[in-house]
PDB file of C-alpha atoms in Angstrom:
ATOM      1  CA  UNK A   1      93.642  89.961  89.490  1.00  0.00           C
ATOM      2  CA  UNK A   2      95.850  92.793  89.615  1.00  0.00           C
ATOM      3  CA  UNK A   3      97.062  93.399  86.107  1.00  0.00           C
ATOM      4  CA  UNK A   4     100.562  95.133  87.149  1.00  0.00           C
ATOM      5  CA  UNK A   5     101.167  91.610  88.827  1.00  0.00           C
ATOM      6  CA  UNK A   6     100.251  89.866  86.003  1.00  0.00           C
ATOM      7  CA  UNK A   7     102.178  92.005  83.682  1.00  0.00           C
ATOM      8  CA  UNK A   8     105.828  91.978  86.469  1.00  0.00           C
ATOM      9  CA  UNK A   9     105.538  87.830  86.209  1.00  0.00           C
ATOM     10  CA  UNK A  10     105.406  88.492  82.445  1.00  0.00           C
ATOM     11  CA  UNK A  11     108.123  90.778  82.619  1.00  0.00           C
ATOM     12  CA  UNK A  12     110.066  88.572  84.482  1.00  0.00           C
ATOM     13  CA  UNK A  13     109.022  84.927  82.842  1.00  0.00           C
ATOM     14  CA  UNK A  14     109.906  86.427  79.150  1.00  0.00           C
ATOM     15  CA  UNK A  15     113.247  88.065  80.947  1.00  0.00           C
ATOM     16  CA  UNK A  16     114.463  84.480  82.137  1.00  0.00           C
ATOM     17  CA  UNK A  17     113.736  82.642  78.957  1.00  0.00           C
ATOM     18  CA  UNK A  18     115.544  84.936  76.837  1.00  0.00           C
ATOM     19  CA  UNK A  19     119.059  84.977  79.486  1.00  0.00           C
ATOM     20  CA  UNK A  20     118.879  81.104  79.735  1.00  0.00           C
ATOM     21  CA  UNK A  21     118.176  79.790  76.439  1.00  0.00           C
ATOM     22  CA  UNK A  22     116.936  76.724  76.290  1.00  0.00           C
ATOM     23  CA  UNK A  23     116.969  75.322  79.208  1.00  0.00           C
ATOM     24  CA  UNK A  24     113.487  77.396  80.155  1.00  0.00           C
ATOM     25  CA  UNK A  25     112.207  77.021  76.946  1.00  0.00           C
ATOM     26  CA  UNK A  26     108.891  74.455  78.135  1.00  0.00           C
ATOM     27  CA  UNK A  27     108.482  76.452  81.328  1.00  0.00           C
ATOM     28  CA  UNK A  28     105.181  77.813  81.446  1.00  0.00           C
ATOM     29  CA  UNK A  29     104.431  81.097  82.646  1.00  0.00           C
ATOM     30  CA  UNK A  30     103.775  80.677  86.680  1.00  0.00           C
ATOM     31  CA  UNK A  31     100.091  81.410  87.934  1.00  0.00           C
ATOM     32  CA  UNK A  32      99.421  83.509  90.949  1.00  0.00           C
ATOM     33  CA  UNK A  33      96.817  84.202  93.477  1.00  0.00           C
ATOM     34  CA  UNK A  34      95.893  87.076  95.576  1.00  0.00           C
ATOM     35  CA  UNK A  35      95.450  85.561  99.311  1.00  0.00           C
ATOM     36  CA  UNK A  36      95.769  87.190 102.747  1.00  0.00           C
ATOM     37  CA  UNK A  37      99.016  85.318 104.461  1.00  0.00           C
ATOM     38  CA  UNK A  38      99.330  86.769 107.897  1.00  0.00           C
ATOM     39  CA  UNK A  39     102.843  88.544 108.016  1.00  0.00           C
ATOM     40  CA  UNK A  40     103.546  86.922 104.874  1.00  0.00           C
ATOM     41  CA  UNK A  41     104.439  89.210 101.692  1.00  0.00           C
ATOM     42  CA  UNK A  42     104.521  86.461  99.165  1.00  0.00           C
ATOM     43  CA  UNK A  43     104.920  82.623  99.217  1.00  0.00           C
ATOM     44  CA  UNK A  44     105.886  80.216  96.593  1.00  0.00           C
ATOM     45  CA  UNK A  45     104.190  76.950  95.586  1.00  0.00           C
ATOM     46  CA  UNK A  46     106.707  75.485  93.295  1.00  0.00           C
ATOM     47  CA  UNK A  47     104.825  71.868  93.042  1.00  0.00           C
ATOM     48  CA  UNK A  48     102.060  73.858  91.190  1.00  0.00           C
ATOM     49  CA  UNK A  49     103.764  77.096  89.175  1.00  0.00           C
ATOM     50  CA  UNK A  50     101.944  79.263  91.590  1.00  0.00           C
ATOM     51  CA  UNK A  51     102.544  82.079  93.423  1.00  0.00           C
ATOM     52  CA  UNK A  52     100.696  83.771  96.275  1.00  0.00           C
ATOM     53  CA  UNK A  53     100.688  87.353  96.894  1.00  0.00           C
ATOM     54  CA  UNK A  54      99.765  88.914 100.399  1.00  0.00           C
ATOM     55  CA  UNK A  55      97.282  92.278  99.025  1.00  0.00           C
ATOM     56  CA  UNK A  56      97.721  93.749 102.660  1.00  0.00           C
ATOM     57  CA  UNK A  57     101.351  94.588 101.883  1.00  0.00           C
ATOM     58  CA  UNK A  58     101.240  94.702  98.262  1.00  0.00           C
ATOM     59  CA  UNK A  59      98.878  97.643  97.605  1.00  0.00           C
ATOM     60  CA  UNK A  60     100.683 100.160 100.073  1.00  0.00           C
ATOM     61  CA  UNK A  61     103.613  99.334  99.049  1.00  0.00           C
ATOM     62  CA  UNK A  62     104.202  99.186  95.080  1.00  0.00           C
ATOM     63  CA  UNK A  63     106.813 100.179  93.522  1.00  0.00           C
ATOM     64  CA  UNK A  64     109.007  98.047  95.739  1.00  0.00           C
ATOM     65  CA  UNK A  65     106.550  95.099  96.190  1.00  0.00           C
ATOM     66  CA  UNK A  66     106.701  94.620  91.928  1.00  0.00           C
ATOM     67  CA  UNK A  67     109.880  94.723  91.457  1.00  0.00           C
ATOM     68  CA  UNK A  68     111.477  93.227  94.424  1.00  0.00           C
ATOM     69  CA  UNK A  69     108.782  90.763  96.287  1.00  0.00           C
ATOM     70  CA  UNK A  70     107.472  89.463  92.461  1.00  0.00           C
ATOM     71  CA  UNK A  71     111.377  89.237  91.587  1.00  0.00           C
ATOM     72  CA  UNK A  72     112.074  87.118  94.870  1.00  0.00           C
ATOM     73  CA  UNK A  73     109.339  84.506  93.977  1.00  0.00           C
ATOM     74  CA  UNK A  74     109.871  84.049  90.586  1.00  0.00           C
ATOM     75  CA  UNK A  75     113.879  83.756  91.381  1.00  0.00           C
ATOM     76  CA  UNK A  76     112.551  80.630  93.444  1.00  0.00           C
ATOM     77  CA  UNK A  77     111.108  79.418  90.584  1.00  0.00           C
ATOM     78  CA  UNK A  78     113.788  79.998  88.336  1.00  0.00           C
ATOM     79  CA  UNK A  79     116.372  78.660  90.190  1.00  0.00           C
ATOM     80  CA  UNK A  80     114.509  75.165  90.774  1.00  0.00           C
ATOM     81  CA  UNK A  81     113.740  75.139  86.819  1.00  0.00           C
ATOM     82  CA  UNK A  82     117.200  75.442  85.917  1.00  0.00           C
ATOM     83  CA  UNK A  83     119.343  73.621  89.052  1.00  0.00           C
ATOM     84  CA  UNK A  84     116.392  71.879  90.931  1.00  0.00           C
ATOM     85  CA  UNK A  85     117.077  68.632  88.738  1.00  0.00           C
ATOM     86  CA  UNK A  86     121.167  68.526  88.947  1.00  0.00           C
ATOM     87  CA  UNK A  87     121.311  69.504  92.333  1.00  0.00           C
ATOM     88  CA  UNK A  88     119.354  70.217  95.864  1.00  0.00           C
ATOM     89  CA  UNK A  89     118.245  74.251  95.568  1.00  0.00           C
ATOM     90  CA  UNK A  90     118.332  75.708  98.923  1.00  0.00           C
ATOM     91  CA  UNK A  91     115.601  78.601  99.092  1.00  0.00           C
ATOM     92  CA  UNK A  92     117.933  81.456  99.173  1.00  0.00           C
ATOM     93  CA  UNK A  93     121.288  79.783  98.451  1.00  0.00           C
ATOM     94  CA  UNK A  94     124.036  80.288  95.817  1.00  0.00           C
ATOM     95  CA  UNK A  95     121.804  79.575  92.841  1.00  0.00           C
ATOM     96  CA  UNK A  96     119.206  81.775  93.619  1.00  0.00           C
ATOM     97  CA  UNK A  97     121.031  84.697  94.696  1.00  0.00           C
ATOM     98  CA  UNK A  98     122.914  83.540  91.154  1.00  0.00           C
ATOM     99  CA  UNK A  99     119.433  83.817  89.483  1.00  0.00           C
ATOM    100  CA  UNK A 100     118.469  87.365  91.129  1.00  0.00           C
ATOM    101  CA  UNK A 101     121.612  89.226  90.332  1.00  0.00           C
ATOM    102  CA  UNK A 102     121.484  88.136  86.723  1.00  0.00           C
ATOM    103  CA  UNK A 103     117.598  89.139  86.585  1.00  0.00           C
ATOM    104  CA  UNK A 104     119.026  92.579  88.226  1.00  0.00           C
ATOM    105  CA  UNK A 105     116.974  92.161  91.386  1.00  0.00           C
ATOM    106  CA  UNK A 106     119.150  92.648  94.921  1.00  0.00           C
ATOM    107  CA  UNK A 107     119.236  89.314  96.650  1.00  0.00           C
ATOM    108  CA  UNK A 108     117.557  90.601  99.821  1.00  0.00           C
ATOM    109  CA  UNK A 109     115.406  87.454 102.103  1.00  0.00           C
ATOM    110  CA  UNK A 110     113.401  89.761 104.226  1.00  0.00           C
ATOM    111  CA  UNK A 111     111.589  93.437 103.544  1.00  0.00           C
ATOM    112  CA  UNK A 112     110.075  95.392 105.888  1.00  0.00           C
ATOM    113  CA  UNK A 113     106.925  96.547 105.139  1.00  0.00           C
ATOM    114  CA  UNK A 114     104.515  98.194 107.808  1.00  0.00           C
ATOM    115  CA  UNK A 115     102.069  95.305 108.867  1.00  0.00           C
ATOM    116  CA  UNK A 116      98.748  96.619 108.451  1.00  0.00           C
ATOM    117  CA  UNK A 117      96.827  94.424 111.261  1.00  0.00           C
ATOM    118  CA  UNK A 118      99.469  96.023 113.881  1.00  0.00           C
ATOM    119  CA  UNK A 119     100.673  99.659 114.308  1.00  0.00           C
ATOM    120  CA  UNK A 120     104.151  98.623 114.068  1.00  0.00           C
ATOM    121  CA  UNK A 121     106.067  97.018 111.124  1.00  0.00           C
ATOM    122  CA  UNK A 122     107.511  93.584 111.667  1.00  0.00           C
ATOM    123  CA  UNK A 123     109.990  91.558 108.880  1.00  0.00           C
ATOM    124  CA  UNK A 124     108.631  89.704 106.934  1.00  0.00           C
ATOM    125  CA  UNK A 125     110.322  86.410 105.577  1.00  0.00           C
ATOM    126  CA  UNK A 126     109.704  85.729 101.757  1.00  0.00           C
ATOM    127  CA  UNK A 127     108.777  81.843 102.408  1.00  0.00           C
ATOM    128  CA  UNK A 128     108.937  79.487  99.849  1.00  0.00           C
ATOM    129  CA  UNK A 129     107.349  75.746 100.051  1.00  0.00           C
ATOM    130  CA  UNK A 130     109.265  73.160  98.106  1.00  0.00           C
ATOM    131  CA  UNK A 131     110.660  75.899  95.795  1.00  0.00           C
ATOM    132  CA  UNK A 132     113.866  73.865  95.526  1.00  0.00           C
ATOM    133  CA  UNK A 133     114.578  72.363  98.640  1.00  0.00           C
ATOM    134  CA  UNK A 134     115.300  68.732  99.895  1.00  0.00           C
ATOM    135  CA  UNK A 135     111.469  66.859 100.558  1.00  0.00           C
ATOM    136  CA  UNK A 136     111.124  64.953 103.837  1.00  0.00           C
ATOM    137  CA  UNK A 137     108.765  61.432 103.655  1.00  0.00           C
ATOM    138  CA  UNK A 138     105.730  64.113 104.649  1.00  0.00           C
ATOM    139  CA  UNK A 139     106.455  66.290 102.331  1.00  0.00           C
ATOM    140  CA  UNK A 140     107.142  69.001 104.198  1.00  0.00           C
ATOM    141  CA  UNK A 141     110.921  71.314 103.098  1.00  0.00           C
ATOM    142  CA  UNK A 142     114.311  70.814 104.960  1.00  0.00           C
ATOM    143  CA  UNK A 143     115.210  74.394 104.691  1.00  0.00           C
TER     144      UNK A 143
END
């Protein structure tokens, strides 16, 4: 497990409980994995607290990838903790752009980092499964 991972979710996780008081108090810290997710950066498991991270784009490309692709996931998360009971969360709607700005992290959806099975570099879309978004009977996301 890549420790400066481990220590941005931290960062961010100890960040959110201290600007919303209370209402994040039982949230436990989220868990995260290291998988290869072709042309994915990062994805979001929000049923489990867990959060995928792509190595292929996250080695080459730290700073950016800690601050901003850990900051996107963990806004999902965020967001559905604190609205995802009063109210359907889209993925990158008003209360998680709401959530980012507050945590100081630019609302962006996509990056563009070089794709390192290709020569060329291709956007990526920070996905996010259930993360706060309305379930169909299959349990798939309405996005």
């Amino acid at each position: 497990m890549p420790d400066k991972i481990a220590a941005q979710i931290e960062k961010f996780h100890t960040a959110a409980r201290q600007l919303w008081i209370g209402d994040l108090d039982t949230w436990a810290k989220p868990a995260f994995h290291m998988i290869e997710i072709p042309k994915i950066a990062a994805y979001t498991l929000f049923d489990y607290n867990v959060l995928l991270f792509n190595p292929d784009y996250y080695y080459p490309n730290q700073p950016d990838y800690l601050f901003e692709t850990v900051g996107h996931e963990m806004g999902h998360l965020i967001a559905a903790r604190l609205y995802g009971e009063k109210a359907i969360v889209r993925p990158h709607g008003k209360e998680w752009r709401h959530v980012m700005i507050v945590l100081g992290i630019p609302p962006k959806i996509y990056h563009s980092y070089p794709d390192p099975k290709r020569a060329d570099t291709v956007a990526l879309t920070m996905l996010t499964t259930g993360a706060a978004c309305k379930k169909k009977p299959n349990n798939s996301c309405i996005v």
